[in-house]
Amino acid sequence: MVFLSQPPGVQLAQMNNQYYYDQSAGSGATIYMCDSGADPGNAEFSQLTGSWRWVGPAWNDPSNPGTEEADPDGHGTMVLSKIAGLNFGIARNANIVVVRTNSGETDVADEVNMIKWIIEDWKKIRDSASVKVAIINMSYGLDDVDPDKFKATGQEATDYDNWRDALNEAVSEGLLPIVSSGNDDAEKVTAYPALMASKHNWNSGENDLTSPAVPQMLVVGATDNNGRYGPNSQVSDFVRIAAPGVSVTVAMKGRRPGKIDGTSFATGSVSGMAAYFAALPSFATMMGWTESTQWSKRVSDLINYLVDTASYARQANNENYPKALYNLECPPSLNARTLGDNLEHLLPIENRDAASACPANLAPQSTPIPTGVIGKTRTSAQLGYQPVNYGDLHDKNMVKQVSSVLLSPCPDTGSGTTTHCAEATQTISPIAYIEPENSELSGGDLQFIVKDSKYSSNAQRNGMIDVAANALYHALSYDEKNPSANKNCVKKRWEQGCGKRGRKRSGGEGFLGGGGATVPNAECEHGEQVVCTGPDNILVVVIDQAANMVANLDVDISFHQPGDSFVCGLIAGLVDAAVAVLPEGWAAEPEVATAMGTVEACCMDSDKCNITSVVTGFTGGGGD
């Protein structure tokens, strides 16, 4: 996986063993995987967000398979894990259609019927699909033949003609067939459907074709992790792209993941990547697609992008190193972020290609970083794994808020002088969130502690802070038009001060505290609030070309409940409002003054008192 996001000029060892990618990978794209099936209960497929459908011989509903197995020989499970698996796949948000073939018994006529079914299914869903091109993954070879000698006659020749016609029809409807080259340790491709991309003519007594039988089919070879052709990968001039297929990790049917070789799995990676690019929001615009764009042009545009833009030979001018897949994502040296092994790149896709996806001196357009941070260095932002409650902190203003609290303990420095931030707790408050047990609004503080840092210029410090703040923002950003795009944030309904029968309480132990008597016929207060969970740590590291760490910023993040400063902020407003409506002189009455003083003292030192009880007393909790 790391190989797939390896930019030109960067060694795998420099990738921090991370696969960097856009978290929206495959959203809205459709992939038809034609194979032996797939195991729906495999953990590799347990948390994917796209839709799943199952079709094929005697297999309709994975929850009620009858006597049929989901994947009789396990091959499809392995392939699908490379296409869209949670840990080993690429298009993790794609819509998957598992087209189960007659494993070991498929003939050419079956292939024709399968492709025709896919065409009709795609035409039914195409108009409503957000991505107007789909993928057919065919990680197998049907017949092993010598293309220099193989000729068909009679019904066999007719079946091959029909297969060719069905595949070309699929292309004309916006379906891209992606096919494995084969693993027979031969110098050239010897099996169909891959040979459909060649000029081989199977009809007896006829010469070779003047153009490929299916010109818009993409045939895939396999490389090792150095980018060299695998020892068993079959190669021909129509094998236009490659991906890792030597000792790759895949999900295994009924057992733990394992290592395996094969162009089948390289093909799965290319299919996932095709969906990945096609689904990026700006891809259609970059391609110039409109409502009237022909479906076949969309397919050819996607092929050309994969071959000409999204791949490069890991070793130039060496025939043993083919053009191999690259997802055009930068390691977080410019303006990217990682969450585990996830990355969202801010650089617009139209500004990326294999040659310039990671130019060292390019300041990203959407979030400029001081050039003093970039220069010839790499700046990585790694987010922690443990979830922390960020409440309603998710909009663009949080960049300024986070930048401010991180800058505060980090003093200016003279150029070349190593300086450290103070290990002081900085707070963003108030943070509103929704109590999980009763759906009531509550509040808290989000605390930031810089536990380790060093920098030798203000530009380095500012750049690292900017990277950190924007990494958090993009981890928590929420899109009202596409609310499922970010799993870290969700819009929830809240109710405030309600009793069991849905009537408003006079007090209560919720947002404003108090014991709470129910007020007859009063309406509950309801609303919706976007709330987020995010990382418990962010580590920004600046590494020079010699892989030396020259600057770093390591920040722990925690949420504190009940959020005394949040409640005190509310109480301050409540006290002011109360004083404003009290009869003149009442604020000086001993009981009122004592209550107000107690609230103020408690808010100044919340460790010495119970804020809820103080609020209850001041607001007349218990219904008084």
Coordinates of C-alpha atoms in Angstrom, one line a residue:
M1 CA 0.0 0.0 0.0
V2 CA 2.8 2.4 0.8
F3 CA 4.1 1.9 -2.8
L4 CA 0.9 3.3 -4.2
S5 CA 1.5 6.8 -2.6
Q6 CA 5.2 6.9 -3.2
P7 CA 6.1 10.1 -5.1
P8 CA 8.9 10.3 -7.6
G9 CA 12.3 10.9 -6.0
V10 CA 11.1 9.6 -2.6
Q11 CA 12.4 6.2 -1.3
L12 CA 10.0 3.8 0.4
A13 CA 12.1 4.1 3.5
Q14 CA 11.2 7.8 3.7
M15 CA 7.5 7.1 3.7
N16 CA 7.3 6.3 7.4
N17 CA 5.6 3.1 6.4
Q18 CA 2.4 5.1 5.7
Y19 CA 0.0 4.9 2.9
Y20 CA -1.3 8.4 2.2
Y21 CA -4.7 8.9 0.6
D22 CA -7.8 11.0 0.3
Q23 CA -10.3 9.8 2.9
S24 CA -13.2 10.2 0.5
A25 CA -11.6 7.4 -1.7
G26 CA -14.2 6.0 -4.1
S27 CA -17.3 7.8 -2.7
G28 CA -20.1 7.4 -5.2
A29 CA -18.1 5.2 -7.6
T30 CA -19.4 1.8 -8.7
I31 CA -17.2 -1.3 -9.1
Y32 CA -18.4 -4.6 -10.5
M33 CA -16.0 -7.3 -9.2
C34 CA -16.4 -10.5 -11.3
D35 CA -14.9 -13.3 -9.4
S36 CA -15.5 -16.3 -7.1
G37 CA -17.5 -14.2 -4.7
A38 CA -16.4 -12.6 -1.4
D39 CA -16.8 -13.4 2.2
P40 CA -19.3 -10.8 3.6
G41 CA -18.3 -11.7 7.2
N42 CA -14.6 -10.9 6.7
A43 CA -13.4 -8.2 9.1
E44 CA -11.7 -6.5 6.1
F45 CA -15.2 -5.5 4.9
S46 CA -16.8 -4.7 8.2
Q47 CA -16.6 -0.9 8.3
L48 CA -16.9 0.1 4.7
T49 CA -19.4 2.8 3.9
G50 CA -20.4 2.2 0.3
S51 CA -23.3 0.0 -0.8
W52 CA -22.9 -3.7 -1.4
R53 CA -24.8 -6.0 -3.7
W54 CA -24.4 -9.7 -4.5
V55 CA -25.3 -11.3 -7.8
G56 CA -24.4 -14.4 -9.7
P57 CA -25.2 -18.1 -9.8
A58 CA -27.5 -19.1 -6.9
W59 CA -26.3 -16.2 -4.9
N60 CA -28.5 -13.3 -4.1
D61 CA -28.6 -12.4 -0.4
P62 CA -25.4 -13.0 1.7
S63 CA -27.6 -13.1 4.8
N64 CA -29.5 -16.1 3.4
P65 CA -27.1 -18.0 1.2
G66 CA -28.9 -21.4 1.5
T67 CA -26.5 -24.1 0.5
E68 CA -24.2 -21.8 -1.5
E69 CA -20.9 -20.5 -0.1
A70 CA -20.2 -16.8 -0.4
D71 CA -16.8 -17.5 -1.9
P72 CA -16.1 -21.1 -2.6
D73 CA -12.4 -20.8 -3.3
G74 CA -11.5 -17.5 -1.5
H75 CA -10.0 -15.8 -4.6
G76 CA -12.7 -13.1 -4.7
T77 CA -12.2 -12.3 -1.1
M78 CA -8.5 -11.6 -1.6
V79 CA -9.2 -9.5 -4.7
L80 CA -11.9 -7.4 -3.1
S81 CA -9.7 -6.7 -0.2
K82 CA -7.3 -5.0 -2.6
I83 CA -10.1 -3.1 -4.4
A84 CA -11.9 -1.8 -1.4
G85 CA -10.8 -3.5 1.8
L86 CA -10.6 -1.6 5.1
N87 CA -6.9 -2.2 5.6
F88 CA -5.5 -3.4 2.3
G89 CA -7.8 -1.7 -0.3
I90 CA -8.1 1.7 -2.0
A91 CA -11.7 2.6 -2.9
R92 CA -12.9 2.1 0.7
N93 CA -16.1 4.1 0.1
A94 CA -17.1 2.7 -3.3
N95 CA -20.3 1.0 -4.1
I96 CA -19.4 -2.7 -4.7
V97 CA -21.3 -5.2 -6.8
V98 CA -19.9 -8.7 -6.3
V99 CA -20.7 -10.6 -9.5
R100 CA -20.1 -14.3 -8.6
T101 CA -19.1 -16.4 -11.5
N102 CA -19.3 -20.2 -11.8
S103 CA -15.9 -20.8 -10.2
G104 CA -13.9 -23.3 -12.3
E105 CA -16.8 -23.9 -14.7
T106 CA -17.2 -20.5 -16.5
D107 CA -17.1 -20.6 -20.3
V108 CA -17.1 -17.9 -22.9
A109 CA -20.9 -17.9 -23.2
D110 CA -21.2 -17.3 -19.4
E111 CA -18.8 -14.4 -19.7
V112 CA -21.0 -12.8 -22.4
N113 CA -24.1 -13.2 -20.3
M114 CA -22.3 -11.7 -17.3
I115 CA -21.1 -8.6 -19.1
K116 CA -24.6 -8.1 -20.6
W117 CA -26.1 -8.3 -17.1
I118 CA -23.6 -5.7 -15.8
I119 CA -24.4 -3.4 -18.7
E120 CA -28.1 -3.5 -18.0
D121 CA -27.6 -3.1 -14.3
W122 CA -25.3 -0.1 -14.8
K123 CA -27.8 1.6 -17.1
K124 CA -30.4 1.3 -14.4
I125 CA -28.3 3.1 -11.8
R126 CA -26.2 5.3 -14.0
D127 CA -28.5 8.4 -14.0
S128 CA -28.6 8.5 -10.2
A129 CA -24.9 7.7 -9.7
S130 CA -22.7 10.6 -8.7
V131 CA -19.8 9.2 -10.6
K132 CA -20.7 8.7 -14.2
V133 CA -18.2 6.0 -15.1
A134 CA -17.9 2.5 -13.5
I135 CA -15.3 -0.3 -13.2
I136 CA -15.5 -4.0 -14.2
N137 CA -12.7 -5.9 -12.4
M138 CA -11.7 -9.2 -14.0
S139 CA -8.9 -10.7 -12.1
Y140 CA -8.7 -14.0 -14.0
G141 CA -7.9 -15.6 -17.3
L142 CA -10.4 -17.9 -18.9
D143 CA -8.4 -19.8 -21.6
D144 CA -4.7 -20.2 -21.7
V145 CA -3.7 -20.2 -25.4
D146 CA -0.8 -19.5 -27.7
P147 CA -2.0 -16.4 -29.5
D148 CA 0.3 -17.1 -32.4
K149 CA -1.5 -20.4 -33.0
F150 CA -5.0 -20.2 -31.4
K151 CA -7.9 -20.2 -33.8
A152 CA -11.5 -20.8 -33.1
T153 CA -14.3 -22.1 -35.4
G154 CA -18.0 -22.6 -35.3
Q155 CA -19.8 -21.8 -32.0
E156 CA -16.6 -21.2 -30.2
A157 CA -15.6 -18.4 -32.6
T158 CA -19.1 -16.9 -32.3
D159 CA -18.9 -16.9 -28.5
Y160 CA -15.6 -15.0 -28.7
D161 CA -17.1 -12.5 -31.2
N162 CA -20.0 -12.0 -28.8
W163 CA -17.7 -11.5 -25.8
R164 CA -15.7 -8.9 -27.7
D165 CA -19.0 -7.1 -28.7
A166 CA -20.3 -7.2 -25.1
L167 CA -17.1 -5.7 -23.8
N168 CA -17.1 -2.9 -26.4
E169 CA -20.8 -2.3 -25.6
A170 CA -19.8 -2.0 -21.9
V171 CA -17.3 0.7 -22.8
S172 CA -19.8 2.5 -24.9
E173 CA -22.1 2.7 -21.8
G174 CA -19.4 4.0 -19.5
L175 CA -17.9 0.8 -18.0
L176 CA -14.1 0.4 -17.9
P177 CA -12.9 -3.3 -18.0
I178 CA -9.7 -3.8 -16.0
V179 CA -8.1 -7.2 -16.5
S180 CA -5.1 -9.1 -15.1
S181 CA -2.3 -10.0 -17.5
G182 CA -1.7 -13.5 -16.0
N183 CA 0.8 -15.4 -13.9
D184 CA 2.0 -18.2 -16.2
D185 CA 5.6 -17.3 -16.2
A186 CA 5.4 -16.6 -19.9
E187 CA 7.0 -13.7 -21.8
K188 CA 3.7 -12.7 -23.2
V189 CA 0.0 -12.7 -22.3
T190 CA -1.7 -16.0 -23.2
A191 CA -5.2 -15.8 -21.8
Y192 CA -8.5 -14.1 -22.4
P193 CA -10.0 -11.7 -21.5
A194 CA -6.6 -9.9 -21.4
L195 CA -5.9 -10.9 -25.0
M196 CA -9.0 -8.9 -26.0
A197 CA -6.8 -5.8 -25.6
S198 CA -4.4 -7.2 -28.3
K199 CA -4.7 -7.5 -32.1
H200 CA -5.0 -11.3 -31.9
N201 CA -7.7 -12.6 -34.2
W202 CA -9.2 -15.9 -33.0
N203 CA -11.2 -16.5 -36.1
S204 CA -9.8 -19.3 -38.2
G205 CA -8.3 -18.3 -41.6
E206 CA -8.2 -14.6 -40.8
N207 CA -5.1 -12.4 -40.3
D208 CA -4.4 -10.4 -37.1
L209 CA -6.6 -7.4 -36.5
T210 CA -5.6 -3.9 -37.5
S211 CA -6.6 -2.6 -34.0
P212 CA -7.2 -4.2 -30.7
A213 CA -10.5 -6.2 -30.3
V214 CA -11.4 -4.1 -27.2
P215 CA -9.2 -1.0 -27.4
Q216 CA -10.5 0.5 -24.2
M217 CA -9.6 -2.3 -21.9
L218 CA -6.8 -1.8 -19.3
V219 CA -4.5 -4.8 -18.8
V220 CA -2.5 -4.9 -15.6
G221 CA 0.8 -6.5 -14.7
A222 CA 2.4 -7.0 -11.3
T223 CA 5.5 -5.5 -9.7
D224 CA 7.4 -6.1 -6.5
N225 CA 7.7 -3.3 -4.0
N226 CA 10.7 -1.9 -5.8
G227 CA 8.6 -1.4 -8.9
R228 CA 10.3 -4.2 -10.9
Y229 CA 8.1 -6.7 -12.8
G230 CA 7.2 -9.7 -10.7
P231 CA 8.9 -13.0 -11.8
N232 CA 5.5 -14.5 -12.9
S233 CA 3.8 -11.4 -14.3
Q234 CA 3.0 -11.9 -18.0
V235 CA 4.1 -9.0 -20.2
S236 CA 3.0 -7.7 -23.6
D237 CA 3.0 -4.4 -25.3
F238 CA -0.7 -3.9 -24.4
V239 CA 0.0 -4.3 -20.7
R240 CA -0.1 -0.6 -20.0
I241 CA 0.1 -0.3 -16.2
A242 CA 1.3 -2.3 -13.2
A243 CA 0.8 -2.4 -9.4
P244 CA 2.2 -4.4 -6.6
G245 CA 1.5 -8.1 -6.9
V246 CA 4.5 -9.8 -5.2
S247 CA 4.1 -10.8 -1.6
V248 CA 1.1 -8.4 -1.1
T249 CA -1.1 -8.7 2.0
V250 CA -4.7 -9.6 1.4
A251 CA -7.7 -10.7 3.4
M252 CA -8.1 -14.5 3.4
K253 CA -11.3 -16.5 3.5
G254 CA -12.0 -17.8 6.9
R255 CA -8.6 -16.9 8.4
R256 CA -6.2 -14.2 9.2
P257 CA -4.7 -12.0 6.4
G258 CA -1.8 -13.4 4.5
K259 CA 0.8 -12.8 1.8
I260 CA 0.3 -13.8 -1.8
D261 CA 1.6 -13.1 -5.4
G262 CA -0.4 -12.5 -8.5
T263 CA -1.6 -10.0 -11.1
S264 CA -5.1 -10.6 -9.8
F265 CA -4.3 -8.4 -6.8
A266 CA -2.4 -5.8 -8.8
T267 CA -5.6 -5.6 -10.9
G268 CA -7.7 -5.1 -7.8
S269 CA -5.4 -2.2 -6.8
V270 CA -5.8 -0.5 -10.3
S271 CA -9.5 -0.9 -10.2
G272 CA -9.7 0.7 -6.8
M273 CA -7.5 3.5 -8.0
A274 CA -9.6 4.1 -11.1
A275 CA -12.6 4.5 -8.8
Y276 CA -10.6 6.6 -6.5
F277 CA -9.7 9.2 -9.2
A278 CA -13.1 9.1 -10.9
A279 CA -14.8 9.9 -7.6
L280 CA -12.6 12.9 -6.7
P281 CA -14.9 15.9 -6.7
S282 CA -12.9 17.9 -9.3
F283 CA -12.1 15.0 -11.6
A284 CA -15.1 15.4 -13.9
T285 CA -14.4 19.2 -14.2
M286 CA -10.8 18.6 -14.9
M287 CA -11.7 16.2 -17.7
G288 CA -14.2 18.6 -19.1
W289 CA -17.1 16.2 -18.8
T290 CA -20.6 17.6 -19.3
E291 CA -24.0 16.0 -19.5
S292 CA -23.4 15.3 -23.2
T293 CA -20.0 13.7 -22.9
Q294 CA -20.0 10.3 -24.5
W295 CA -19.7 7.4 -22.1
S296 CA -16.8 5.9 -24.1
K297 CA -14.9 9.1 -23.8
R298 CA -15.2 9.1 -20.1
V299 CA -13.7 5.6 -20.1
S300 CA -10.8 6.6 -22.4
D301 CA -10.2 9.7 -20.3
L302 CA -9.9 7.6 -17.2
I303 CA -7.6 5.1 -18.8
N304 CA -5.3 7.9 -20.1
Y305 CA -5.2 9.5 -16.7
L306 CA -4.2 6.3 -15.0
V307 CA -1.6 5.5 -17.6
D308 CA -0.2 8.9 -18.5
T309 CA -0.6 10.9 -15.3
A310 CA -1.1 8.5 -12.3
S311 CA 1.8 6.1 -12.9
Y312 CA 5.5 6.2 -13.4
A313 CA 8.4 3.8 -13.6
R314 CA 10.2 3.5 -10.3
Q315 CA 13.4 3.1 -12.2
A316 CA 13.6 5.1 -15.5
N317 CA 14.9 3.7 -18.8
N318 CA 14.7 0.1 -17.6
E319 CA 12.3 -2.3 -19.4
N320 CA 12.1 -4.4 -16.2
Y321 CA 10.4 -1.4 -14.4
P322 CA 7.0 -0.7 -16.0
K323 CA 4.8 2.4 -15.4
A324 CA 3.4 1.5 -12.0
L325 CA 0.5 3.0 -10.1
Y326 CA 0.8 6.2 -8.0
N327 CA -2.2 7.9 -6.4
L328 CA -0.7 11.4 -6.7
E329 CA -1.0 12.1 -3.0
C330 CA 1.9 13.8 -1.3
P331 CA 3.2 12.6 2.0
P332 CA 2.3 15.4 4.5
S333 CA 5.3 17.5 3.5
L334 CA 3.2 20.4 2.2
N335 CA -0.4 20.5 3.4
A336 CA -1.6 17.1 4.0
R337 CA -2.6 15.2 7.2
T338 CA -2.6 11.7 8.3
L339 CA -5.0 9.9 10.7
G340 CA -3.6 6.5 11.3
D341 CA -2.7 5.8 7.7
N342 CA -5.4 8.1 6.2
L343 CA -4.6 11.3 4.3
E344 CA -6.6 14.1 2.8
H345 CA -4.6 16.2 0.4
L346 CA -5.7 19.8 -0.1
L347 CA -3.8 20.4 -3.3
P348 CA -6.4 20.5 -6.2
I349 CA -6.2 17.4 -8.4
E350 CA -5.8 19.5 -11.5
N351 CA -2.4 20.6 -10.2
R352 CA -1.1 17.1 -9.7
D353 CA 0.7 14.6 -11.9
A354 CA 3.4 12.0 -11.2
A355 CA 6.2 14.5 -12.1
S356 CA 5.0 17.4 -9.9
A357 CA 2.6 16.1 -7.3
C358 CA 5.1 16.9 -4.6
P359 CA 7.2 19.9 -5.7
A360 CA 9.4 20.9 -2.8
N361 CA 8.9 24.6 -3.3
L362 CA 5.1 24.6 -3.9
A363 CA 3.1 26.3 -1.2
P364 CA -0.4 24.7 -1.3
Q365 CA -3.1 27.0 -2.6
S366 CA -5.8 26.5 0.0
T367 CA -3.6 26.7 3.1
P368 CA -0.3 28.5 2.5
I369 CA 2.6 27.4 4.7
P370 CA 5.6 29.6 5.2
T371 CA 8.3 28.7 2.7
G372 CA 10.8 28.5 5.6
V373 CA 9.0 25.3 6.7
I374 CA 9.1 23.7 3.2
G375 CA 12.4 24.6 1.5
K376 CA 13.9 21.2 0.9
T377 CA 12.3 19.6 3.9
R378 CA 9.3 17.4 4.6
T379 CA 6.7 18.4 7.2
S380 CA 4.6 15.5 8.5
A381 CA 1.5 15.8 10.6
Q382 CA 0.5 12.7 12.4
L383 CA -2.8 12.5 14.4
G384 CA -3.3 10.3 17.4
Y385 CA -5.7 7.3 17.4
Q386 CA -7.6 7.7 20.7
P387 CA -10.9 9.6 20.2
V388 CA -11.4 12.9 22.1
N389 CA -14.7 14.8 22.4
Y390 CA -14.3 18.0 20.3
G391 CA -18.0 19.0 20.6
D392 CA -19.0 21.7 18.3
L393 CA -15.5 22.7 17.4
H394 CA -15.5 21.9 13.6
D395 CA -15.9 24.9 11.4
K396 CA -13.2 27.0 9.7
N397 CA -12.9 29.4 12.7
M398 CA -11.3 26.6 14.6
V399 CA -8.0 27.1 12.6
K400 CA -7.6 30.5 14.2
Q401 CA -8.6 29.2 17.6
V402 CA -6.2 26.3 17.5
S403 CA -3.4 28.4 16.0
S404 CA -3.9 30.9 18.8
V405 CA -3.7 28.5 21.7
L406 CA -0.6 26.7 20.2
L407 CA 1.2 30.0 19.5
S408 CA 0.7 31.3 23.0
P409 CA 3.3 29.1 24.8
C410 CA 5.8 29.2 21.9
P411 CA 8.0 32.3 22.1
D412 CA 9.7 34.1 19.2
T413 CA 13.3 33.0 18.5
G414 CA 16.3 34.4 16.7
S415 CA 17.2 32.7 13.4
G416 CA 19.3 29.6 14.1
T417 CA 18.6 29.5 17.8
T418 CA 16.8 26.4 19.0
T419 CA 13.8 27.3 21.0
H420 CA 11.1 25.3 22.8
C421 CA 7.5 26.0 23.7
A422 CA 6.5 26.1 27.4
E423 CA 4.7 23.0 28.7
A424 CA 1.6 25.0 29.5
T425 CA -2.0 24.0 29.3
Q426 CA -4.0 26.1 26.8
T427 CA -7.8 25.9 26.6
I428 CA -10.5 26.5 24.0
S429 CA -13.7 27.1 25.8
P430 CA -16.7 26.8 25.7
I431 CA -17.1 23.5 23.8
A432 CA -20.7 22.5 23.5
Y433 CA -21.6 18.8 23.2
I434 CA -24.5 16.4 23.7
E435 CA -24.7 14.2 26.7
P436 CA -25.0 10.6 25.3
E437 CA -27.2 9.3 28.1
N438 CA -29.9 11.9 28.0
S439 CA -29.3 13.9 24.7
E440 CA -29.0 17.2 26.7
L441 CA -26.7 20.0 25.7
S442 CA -23.7 20.3 28.0
G443 CA -20.3 22.0 27.9
G444 CA -16.6 21.5 28.5
D445 CA -13.1 22.6 27.9
L446 CA -10.7 21.4 25.2
Q447 CA -7.2 21.5 26.5
F448 CA -3.9 21.5 24.6
I449 CA -0.6 20.8 26.2
V450 CA 2.6 21.2 24.2
K451 CA 4.6 18.3 25.7
D452 CA 7.6 18.5 23.3
S453 CA 8.8 21.0 20.8
K454 CA 11.8 22.6 19.1
Y455 CA 12.3 25.1 16.3
S456 CA 15.0 27.4 15.1
S457 CA 13.0 30.1 13.4
N458 CA 9.7 31.8 13.7
A459 CA 8.8 30.5 10.2
Q460 CA 9.3 27.0 11.4
R461 CA 7.2 27.5 14.4
N462 CA 4.4 29.3 12.5
G463 CA 4.5 26.7 9.8
M464 CA 4.2 23.8 12.2
I465 CA 1.3 25.4 14.0
D466 CA -0.4 26.1 10.7
V467 CA 0.0 22.5 9.6
A468 CA -1.3 21.3 13.0
A469 CA -4.4 23.6 13.0
N470 CA -5.3 22.8 9.4
A471 CA -4.8 19.0 10.0
L472 CA -7.3 19.2 12.9
Y473 CA -9.7 21.2 10.8
H474 CA -9.7 18.8 8.0
A475 CA -10.1 15.9 10.4
L476 CA -13.2 17.5 11.8
S477 CA -14.7 19.5 8.9
Y478 CA -18.4 18.9 8.3
D479 CA -20.2 19.3 5.0
E480 CA -23.9 19.8 5.3
K481 CA -24.4 18.7 1.7
N482 CA -22.5 15.5 2.2
P483 CA -22.7 14.7 6.0
S484 CA -21.5 11.1 5.6
A485 CA -18.2 12.2 4.1
N486 CA -16.5 12.7 7.5
K487 CA -17.2 9.9 10.0
N488 CA -15.6 12.0 12.8
C489 CA -18.6 14.5 12.9
V490 CA -22.3 13.8 13.1
K491 CA -25.4 16.0 13.4
K492 CA -27.4 15.0 16.5
R493 CA -30.7 16.0 17.9
W494 CA -30.7 17.5 21.5
E495 CA -33.4 18.3 24.0
Q496 CA -33.0 20.7 26.8
G497 CA -34.5 20.6 30.3
C498 CA -37.2 17.9 29.5
G499 CA -38.9 15.5 31.8
K500 CA -39.9 12.0 31.1
R501 CA -43.2 13.1 29.5
G502 CA -41.6 15.7 27.3
R503 CA -42.4 18.7 29.4
K504 CA -40.0 21.4 30.4
R505 CA -38.4 21.3 33.9
S506 CA -37.9 24.4 36.0
G507 CA -34.4 23.3 36.8
G508 CA -32.5 20.0 36.4
E509 CA -29.1 18.5 36.3
G510 CA -28.5 19.1 32.7
F511 CA -27.1 22.1 30.9
L512 CA -28.1 24.7 33.6
G513 CA -28.0 22.3 36.6
G514 CA -30.7 22.1 39.3
G515 CA -32.9 19.5 40.8
G516 CA -35.8 20.2 38.4
A517 CA -39.5 20.3 38.9
T518 CA -41.7 19.6 35.9
V519 CA -43.6 22.6 34.6
P520 CA -47.1 21.5 33.3
N521 CA -47.8 22.2 29.6
A522 CA -44.4 23.8 29.0
E523 CA -42.7 22.8 25.7
C524 CA -39.3 21.1 25.6
E525 CA -36.6 22.8 23.8
H526 CA -35.2 20.8 20.9
G527 CA -32.5 21.4 18.2
E528 CA -29.7 19.9 16.2
Q529 CA -26.0 20.3 16.8
V530 CA -23.0 19.0 14.8
V531 CA -20.6 17.3 17.3
C532 CA -17.2 15.7 16.6
T533 CA -14.7 13.4 18.0
G534 CA -11.0 13.8 17.0
P535 CA -7.5 12.8 17.8
D536 CA -5.9 13.0 21.3
N537 CA -2.5 14.0 19.9
I538 CA -1.0 15.8 17.0
L539 CA 2.7 15.5 16.1
V540 CA 4.3 17.7 13.5
V541 CA 7.8 16.9 12.4
V542 CA 10.1 18.7 10.0
I543 CA 12.7 16.4 8.4
D544 CA 15.5 17.5 6.1
Q545 CA 16.8 15.7 3.1
A546 CA 19.2 13.6 5.2
A547 CA 16.2 12.4 7.2
N548 CA 17.2 14.4 10.3
M549 CA 14.5 15.9 12.4
V550 CA 15.1 19.6 12.5
A551 CA 11.9 20.8 14.2
N552 CA 8.9 19.2 15.9
L553 CA 5.7 20.1 17.8
D554 CA 4.0 17.4 19.9
V555 CA 0.7 18.3 21.4
D556 CA -1.7 16.3 23.7
I557 CA -5.4 17.1 23.5
S558 CA -8.0 16.3 26.0
F559 CA -11.6 17.2 26.8
H560 CA -12.6 18.1 30.4
Q561 CA -16.1 17.7 31.8
P562 CA -18.3 19.1 33.3
G563 CA -16.8 22.1 31.6
D564 CA -16.7 24.5 34.6
S565 CA -15.6 27.4 32.5
F566 CA -18.4 26.8 30.1
V567 CA -21.0 26.7 32.8
C568 CA -19.5 29.7 34.5
G569 CA -19.7 31.6 31.3
L570 CA -23.4 30.9 31.2
I571 CA -23.8 31.7 34.8
A572 CA -22.1 35.0 34.4
G573 CA -24.7 35.9 31.8
L574 CA -27.4 34.6 34.1
V575 CA -26.2 36.6 37.0
D576 CA -26.1 39.8 34.9
A577 CA -29.7 39.1 33.7
A578 CA -30.9 38.4 37.2
V579 CA -29.4 41.6 38.6
A580 CA -31.0 43.6 35.8
V581 CA -34.5 42.4 36.7
L582 CA -34.2 42.5 40.5
P583 CA -35.9 45.4 42.2
E584 CA -33.4 48.2 43.0
G585 CA -31.3 47.4 46.0
W586 CA -32.0 43.6 46.0
A587 CA -28.6 42.8 44.7
A588 CA -27.2 44.1 48.0
E589 CA -29.5 41.8 50.1
P590 CA -27.3 39.4 52.1
E591 CA -28.8 36.2 50.6
V592 CA -28.5 37.4 47.0
A593 CA -25.1 38.8 47.5
T594 CA -23.9 35.5 49.2
A595 CA -25.3 33.5 46.3
M596 CA -23.7 35.7 43.7
G597 CA -20.4 35.7 45.6
T598 CA -20.5 31.9 45.9
V599 CA -21.0 31.5 42.1
E600 CA -18.1 33.9 41.4
A601 CA -15.8 32.1 43.9
C602 CA -16.7 28.7 42.6
C603 CA -15.9 29.8 39.0
M604 CA -12.6 31.1 40.1
D605 CA -11.6 27.8 41.8
S606 CA -13.9 25.0 40.7
D607 CA -11.8 22.4 42.5
K608 CA -13.1 23.7 45.8
C609 CA -16.8 23.4 45.1
N610 CA -19.5 21.6 43.2
I611 CA -20.5 23.9 40.3
T612 CA -23.8 22.0 39.8
S613 CA -24.9 22.5 43.4
V614 CA -24.0 26.2 43.3
V615 CA -25.9 26.7 40.1
T616 CA -28.9 24.9 41.5
G617 CA -28.8 27.1 44.6
F618 CA -28.6 30.3 42.6
T619 CA -31.2 29.4 40.0
G620 CA -33.7 28.0 42.5
G621 CA -33.2 24.4 41.6
G622 CA -35.7 22.0 42.9
G623 CA -38.5 24.1 41.5
D624 CA -38.5 26.9 44.0

